[in-house]
Amino acid sequence: MPLDFQQLIPSIPFILEGLKVTLKIVGLAGILGFLFGILLALCKISSIKPLTLLADIYTSVFRGTPLVLQLMIIFYGSPQLFGTQIEPYTAAILSFSLNSAAYISEIIRAGINAVDKGQKEAAMALGVPYRLMMKDVILPQAIKNILPALMNEFITLTKESAIVTVIGAADVMRRSYMVGSDLYSFFEPLLFAGLIYYVLVMVLTLLGKALEGRLRGND
């Protein structure tokens, strides 16, 4: 069957509408995952053993099971657990943010441990409280060092957001599949969806490099 990209042109606005859903899911999940990841990382380096144990168990569970499984459990299991059906959009944000937090926490923990111990000792010698020391001294340096790894996690999150199609969220992938069903030709719309995700990843990559360069310039 010959390829015909011209037949796809009328459906391009419909597919691009799904970009709003994709960006909202990735944006909110990325922010929530980052904030929760910081909290988990602080628990992991805490001297309070129960907090460390709970954070390690959480990370083990979410890194040891497929993201699509977590998404389906939250979405399809919500009627049994809560007595109501969670919206696909909400289920996607919950699952992605919880999963991303597990990975981000390990990245941040590694970044904190990589900060020179002299920084912590100097802050303690000056009588800086632990909370302020972490907020103003340790975390800024750690995040600066792990910025490439964080950007890589956000890029991965952007690509993995395509699995929301399994719960019916009208994102780019879902709409491309719908167009393929209408046209009886899937290659063209799915290739266009791939192009959209590629452009998103390239934009994130360029933003990450620009931010990294700006931080280096402030050294």
C-alpha atoms as a printed R data frame, in Angstrom:
    type eleno elety resid chain resno       x      y      z
1   ATOM     1    CA   MET     A     1   0.000  0.000  0.000
2   ATOM     2    CA   PRO     A     2   1.608  3.342 -1.034
3   ATOM     3    CA   LEU     A     3   2.204  5.993  1.616
4   ATOM     4    CA   ASP     A     4  -0.016  9.055  1.399
5   ATOM     5    CA   PHE     A     5   0.882 11.824  3.830
6   ATOM     6    CA   GLN     A     6  -1.466 14.235  2.099
7   ATOM     7    CA   GLN     A     7  -4.502 12.458  3.546
8   ATOM     8    CA   LEU     A     8  -3.097 13.191  7.005
9   ATOM     9    CA   ILE     A     9  -3.096 16.989  6.578
10  ATOM    10    CA   PRO     A    10  -6.782 17.583  7.580
11  ATOM    11    CA   SER     A    11  -6.202 15.569 10.783
12  ATOM    12    CA   ILE     A    12  -3.044 17.371 11.906
13  ATOM    13    CA   PRO     A    13  -4.902 19.984 14.052
14  ATOM    14    CA   PHE     A    14  -6.792 17.137 15.761
15  ATOM    15    CA   ILE     A    15  -3.538 15.355 16.622
16  ATOM    16    CA   LEU     A    16  -1.880 18.565 17.795
17  ATOM    17    CA   GLU     A    17  -4.768 19.118 20.227
18  ATOM    18    CA   GLY     A    18  -3.402 16.135 22.113
19  ATOM    19    CA   LEU     A    19  -0.171 18.049 22.652
20  ATOM    20    CA   LYS     A    20  -1.925 20.124 25.330
21  ATOM    21    CA   VAL     A    21  -2.775 16.968 27.263
22  ATOM    22    CA   THR     A    22   0.741 15.596 26.891
23  ATOM    23    CA   LEU     A    23   2.383 18.830 28.057
24  ATOM    24    CA   LYS     A    24   0.025 19.215 31.040
25  ATOM    25    CA   ILE     A    25   0.659 15.647 32.191
26  ATOM    26    CA   VAL     A    26   4.426 15.893 31.753
27  ATOM    27    CA   GLY     A    27   4.635 19.362 33.320
28  ATOM    28    CA   LEU     A    28   2.591 18.601 36.436
29  ATOM    29    CA   ALA     A    29   4.060 15.117 36.893
30  ATOM    30    CA   GLY     A    30   7.579 16.505 36.485
31  ATOM    31    CA   ILE     A    31   7.061 19.222 39.113
32  ATOM    32    CA   LEU     A    32   5.329 16.929 41.614
33  ATOM    33    CA   GLY     A    33   7.865 14.162 41.025
34  ATOM    34    CA   PHE     A    34  10.742 16.598 41.578
35  ATOM    35    CA   LEU     A    35   9.316 17.955 44.837
36  ATOM    36    CA   PHE     A    36   8.442 14.499 46.175
37  ATOM    37    CA   GLY     A    37  11.846 13.243 44.997
38  ATOM    38    CA   ILE     A    38  13.597 15.892 47.120
39  ATOM    39    CA   LEU     A    39  11.560 14.784 50.137
40  ATOM    40    CA   LEU     A    40  12.420 11.133 49.515
41  ATOM    41    CA   ALA     A    41  16.104 11.966 49.082
42  ATOM    42    CA   LEU     A    42  16.149 13.821 52.415
43  ATOM    43    CA   CYS     A    43  14.494 10.815 54.049
44  ATOM    44    CA   LYS     A    44  17.150  8.513 52.589
45  ATOM    45    CA   ILE     A    45  20.027 10.516 54.066
46  ATOM    46    CA   SER     A    46  18.186 11.061 57.351
47  ATOM    47    CA   SER     A    47  19.513  9.646 60.595
48  ATOM    48    CA   ILE     A    48  15.973  8.496 61.421
49  ATOM    49    CA   LYS     A    49  16.042  4.821 60.397
50  ATOM    50    CA   PRO     A    50  12.270  4.310 59.863
51  ATOM    51    CA   LEU     A    51  12.208  7.211 57.364
52  ATOM    52    CA   THR     A    52  15.219  5.784 55.536
53  ATOM    53    CA   LEU     A    53  13.639  2.332 55.415
54  ATOM    54    CA   LEU     A    54  10.280  3.628 54.125
55  ATOM    55    CA   ALA     A    55  11.977  5.730 51.439
56  ATOM    56    CA   ASP     A    56  14.083  2.760 50.307
57  ATOM    57    CA   ILE     A    57  11.027  0.474 50.166
58  ATOM    58    CA   TYR     A    58   9.088  3.065 48.171
59  ATOM    59    CA   THR     A    59  11.913  3.449 45.675
60  ATOM    60    CA   SER     A    60  12.327 -0.318 45.381
61  ATOM    61    CA   VAL     A    61   8.626 -0.849 44.611
62  ATOM    62    CA   PHE     A    62   8.265  1.916 42.028
63  ATOM    63    CA   ARG     A    63  11.562  1.161 40.292
64  ATOM    64    CA   GLY     A    64  10.940 -2.574 40.370
65  ATOM    65    CA   THR     A    65   7.539 -2.592 38.647
66  ATOM    66    CA   PRO     A    66   6.551 -1.373 35.149
67  ATOM    67    CA   LEU     A    67   5.170  2.154 34.860
68  ATOM    68    CA   VAL     A    68   2.287  0.934 32.707
69  ATOM    69    CA   LEU     A    69   1.313 -1.479 35.505
70  ATOM    70    CA   GLN     A    70   1.315  1.348 38.063
71  ATOM    71    CA   LEU     A    71  -0.806  3.454 35.729
72  ATOM    72    CA   MET     A    72  -3.347  0.678 35.196
73  ATOM    73    CA   ILE     A    73  -3.536 -0.155 38.921
74  ATOM    74    CA   ILE     A    74  -4.271  3.490 39.788
75  ATOM    75    CA   PHE     A    75  -6.816  3.901 36.987
76  ATOM    76    CA   TYR     A    76  -8.603  0.548 36.920
77  ATOM    77    CA   GLY     A    77  -8.185 -0.139 40.635
78  ATOM    78    CA   SER     A    78  -9.589  3.185 41.815
79  ATOM    79    CA   PRO     A    79 -13.265  2.019 41.836
80  ATOM    80    CA   GLN     A    80 -12.375 -0.834 44.199
81  ATOM    81    CA   LEU     A    81 -10.066  1.236 46.373
82  ATOM    82    CA   PHE     A    82 -11.947  4.533 46.545
83  ATOM    83    CA   GLY     A    83 -15.423  3.705 45.261
84  ATOM    84    CA   THR     A    84 -15.079  6.124 42.349
85  ATOM    85    CA   GLN     A    85 -13.379  6.168 38.970
86  ATOM    86    CA   ILE     A    86 -10.360  8.457 38.719
87  ATOM    87    CA   GLU     A    87 -10.158 10.446 35.504
88  ATOM    88    CA   PRO     A    88  -7.460  9.290 33.031
89  ATOM    89    CA   TYR     A    89  -5.765 12.691 33.269
90  ATOM    90    CA   THR     A    90  -5.571 12.495 37.080
91  ATOM    91    CA   ALA     A    91  -4.455  8.860 37.049
92  ATOM    92    CA   ALA     A    92  -1.662  9.707 34.605
93  ATOM    93    CA   ILE     A    93  -0.341 12.578 36.732
94  ATOM    94    CA   LEU     A    94  -0.447 10.458 39.896
95  ATOM    95    CA   SER     A    95   1.311  7.457 38.410
96  ATOM    96    CA   PHE     A    96   3.952  9.451 36.542
97  ATOM    97    CA   SER     A    97   4.768 11.714 39.484
98  ATOM    98    CA   LEU     A    98   4.994  8.819 41.955
99  ATOM    99    CA   ASN     A    99   7.179  6.819 39.578
100 ATOM   100    CA   SER     A   100   9.384  9.757 38.641
101 ATOM   101    CA   ALA     A   101   9.901 10.660 42.310
102 ATOM   102    CA   ALA     A   102  11.530  7.273 42.920
103 ATOM   103    CA   TYR     A   103  14.140  7.871 40.221
104 ATOM   104    CA   ILE     A   104  14.652 11.550 41.003
105 ATOM   105    CA   SER     A   105  15.200 10.783 44.686
106 ATOM   106    CA   GLU     A   106  18.167  8.570 43.810
107 ATOM   107    CA   ILE     A   107  19.586 11.239 41.509
108 ATOM   108    CA   ILE     A   108  19.253 13.923 44.190
109 ATOM   109    CA   ARG     A   109  20.637 11.650 46.902
110 ATOM   110    CA   ALA     A   110  23.709 11.002 44.775
111 ATOM   111    CA   GLY     A   111  24.048 14.744 44.148
112 ATOM   112    CA   ILE     A   112  23.861 15.545 47.858
113 ATOM   113    CA   ASN     A   113  26.468 12.917 48.690
114 ATOM   114    CA   ALA     A   114  28.728 14.337 45.975
115 ATOM   115    CA   VAL     A   115  28.810 17.798 47.593
116 ATOM   116    CA   ASP     A   116  32.079 18.363 49.410
117 ATOM   117    CA   LYS     A   117  31.746 17.511 53.096
118 ATOM   118    CA   GLY     A   118  33.576 20.709 53.924
119 ATOM   119    CA   GLN     A   119  30.482 22.669 52.862
120 ATOM   120    CA   LYS     A   120  28.388 20.919 55.484
121 ATOM   121    CA   GLU     A   121  31.065 21.203 58.142
122 ATOM   122    CA   ALA     A   122  31.504 24.918 57.455
123 ATOM   123    CA   ALA     A   123  27.763 25.542 57.718
124 ATOM   124    CA   MET     A   124  27.580 23.595 60.979
125 ATOM   125    CA   ALA     A   125  30.572 25.515 62.361
126 ATOM   126    CA   LEU     A   126  28.743 28.760 61.595
127 ATOM   127    CA   GLY     A   127  25.680 27.512 63.460
128 ATOM   128    CA   VAL     A   128  23.442 27.320 60.367
129 ATOM   129    CA   PRO     A   129  20.325 25.196 61.125
130 ATOM   130    CA   TYR     A   130  20.049 21.910 59.207
131 ATOM   131    CA   ARG     A   131  16.958 23.029 57.244
132 ATOM   132    CA   LEU     A   132  18.605 26.242 56.055
133 ATOM   133    CA   MET     A   133  21.862 24.447 55.354
134 ATOM   134    CA   MET     A   134  20.121 21.986 53.048
135 ATOM   135    CA   LYS     A   135  18.002 24.685 51.374
136 ATOM   136    CA   ASP     A   136  20.669 27.342 50.848
137 ATOM   137    CA   VAL     A   137  23.978 25.447 50.751
138 ATOM   138    CA   ILE     A   138  23.724 21.745 49.928
139 ATOM   139    CA   LEU     A   139  20.711 21.386 47.600
140 ATOM   140    CA   PRO     A   140  21.653 24.251 45.211
141 ATOM   141    CA   GLN     A   141  25.095 22.703 44.679
142 ATOM   142    CA   ALA     A   142  23.665 19.205 44.362
143 ATOM   143    CA   ILE     A   143  21.046 20.224 41.774
144 ATOM   144    CA   LYS     A   144  23.683 22.068 39.774
145 ATOM   145    CA   ASN     A   145  25.790 18.893 39.613
146 ATOM   146    CA   ILE     A   146  22.904 16.569 38.714
147 ATOM   147    CA   LEU     A   147  21.183 18.841 36.193
148 ATOM   148    CA   PRO     A   148  22.053 16.602 33.184
149 ATOM   149    CA   ALA     A   149  20.646 13.546 34.976
150 ATOM   150    CA   LEU     A   150  17.490 15.456 35.930
151 ATOM   151    CA   MET     A   151  16.957 16.610 32.348
152 ATOM   152    CA   ASN     A   152  17.396 13.024 31.195
153 ATOM   153    CA   GLU     A   153  14.667 11.946 33.620
154 ATOM   154    CA   PHE     A   154  12.304 14.630 32.308
155 ATOM   155    CA   ILE     A   155  13.038 13.539 28.747
156 ATOM   156    CA   THR     A   156  12.259  9.941 29.689
157 ATOM   157    CA   LEU     A   157   9.041 11.093 31.339
158 ATOM   158    CA   THR     A   158   8.041 12.946 28.164
159 ATOM   159    CA   LYS     A   159   8.469  9.839 26.027
160 ATOM   160    CA   GLU     A   160   6.838  7.487 28.530
161 ATOM   161    CA   SER     A   161   3.790  9.748 28.749
162 ATOM   162    CA   ALA     A   162   2.645  8.076 25.506
163 ATOM   163    CA   ILE     A   163   1.457  5.055 27.517
164 ATOM   164    CA   VAL     A   164  -1.550  7.047 28.766
165 ATOM   165    CA   THR     A   165  -3.207  5.873 25.566
166 ATOM   166    CA   VAL     A   166  -3.888  2.537 27.310
167 ATOM   167    CA   ILE     A   167  -6.355  4.257 29.673
168 ATOM   168    CA   GLY     A   168  -7.972  6.377 26.965
169 ATOM   169    CA   ALA     A   169  -6.383  9.769 27.647
170 ATOM   170    CA   ALA     A   170  -6.647 11.880 24.482
171 ATOM   171    CA   ASP     A   171  -2.949 12.649 24.136
172 ATOM   172    CA   VAL     A   172  -0.878 12.806 20.956
173 ATOM   173    CA   MET     A   173  -0.483  9.032 20.708
174 ATOM   174    CA   ARG     A   174  -4.172  8.296 21.289
175 ATOM   175    CA   ARG     A   175  -5.305 10.839 18.711
176 ATOM   176    CA   SER     A   176  -2.791  9.536 16.161
177 ATOM   177    CA   TYR     A   177  -4.161  6.033 16.645
178 ATOM   178    CA   MET     A   178  -7.718  7.336 16.216
179 ATOM   179    CA   VAL     A   179  -6.753  9.075 12.978
180 ATOM   180    CA   GLY     A   180  -5.123  5.870 11.777
181 ATOM   181    CA   SER     A   181  -8.338  3.977 12.467
182 ATOM   182    CA   ASP     A   182 -10.367  6.509 10.468
183 ATOM   183    CA   LEU     A   183  -7.953  6.492  7.534
184 ATOM   184    CA   TYR     A   184  -7.298  2.735  7.654
185 ATOM   185    CA   SER     A   185  -3.643  3.727  7.488
186 ATOM   186    CA   PHE     A   186  -1.591  3.875 10.699
187 ATOM   187    CA   PHE     A   187   1.937  4.483  9.476
188 ATOM   188    CA   GLU     A   188   1.530  8.164  8.554
189 ATOM   189    CA   PRO     A   189  -0.222  9.390 11.741
190 ATOM   190    CA   LEU     A   190   2.045  7.338 14.018
191 ATOM   191    CA   LEU     A   191   5.117  8.678 12.231
192 ATOM   192    CA   PHE     A   192   3.772 12.196 12.744
193 ATOM   193    CA   ALA     A   193   3.295 11.426 16.458
194 ATOM   194    CA   GLY     A   194   6.889 10.239 16.599
195 ATOM   195    CA   LEU     A   195   7.993 13.527 15.052
196 ATOM   196    CA   ILE     A   196   6.102 15.474 17.720
197 ATOM   197    CA   TYR     A   197   7.769 13.532 20.553
198 ATOM   198    CA   TYR     A   198  11.169 13.946 18.891
199 ATOM   199    CA   VAL     A   199  10.709 17.728 18.686
200 ATOM   200    CA   LEU     A   200   9.670 17.847 22.363
201 ATOM   201    CA   VAL     A   201  12.761 15.884 23.378
202 ATOM   202    CA   MET     A   202  15.028 18.133 21.293
203 ATOM   203    CA   VAL     A   203  13.504 21.248 22.883
204 ATOM   204    CA   LEU     A   204  14.098 19.812 26.372
205 ATOM   205    CA   THR     A   205  17.653 18.885 25.417
206 ATOM   206    CA   LEU     A   206  18.415 22.400 24.199
207 ATOM   207    CA   LEU     A   207  16.831 23.960 27.292
208 ATOM   208    CA   GLY     A   208  18.901 21.685 29.511
209 ATOM   209    CA   LYS     A   209  22.133 22.620 27.722
210 ATOM   210    CA   ALA     A   210  21.283 26.320 27.894
211 ATOM   211    CA   LEU     A   211  20.536 26.121 31.622
212 ATOM   212    CA   GLU     A   212  23.672 24.085 32.245
213 ATOM   213    CA   GLY     A   213  25.770 26.643 30.366
214 ATOM   214    CA   ARG     A   214  24.233 29.509 32.304
215 ATOM   215    CA   LEU     A   215  24.970 27.817 35.630
216 ATOM   216    CA   ARG     A   216  28.566 27.196 34.563
217 ATOM   217    CA   GLY     A   217  28.856 30.866 33.667
218 ATOM   218    CA   ASN     A   218  27.914 31.773 37.247
219 ATOM   219    CA   ASP     A   219  30.825 29.805 38.717
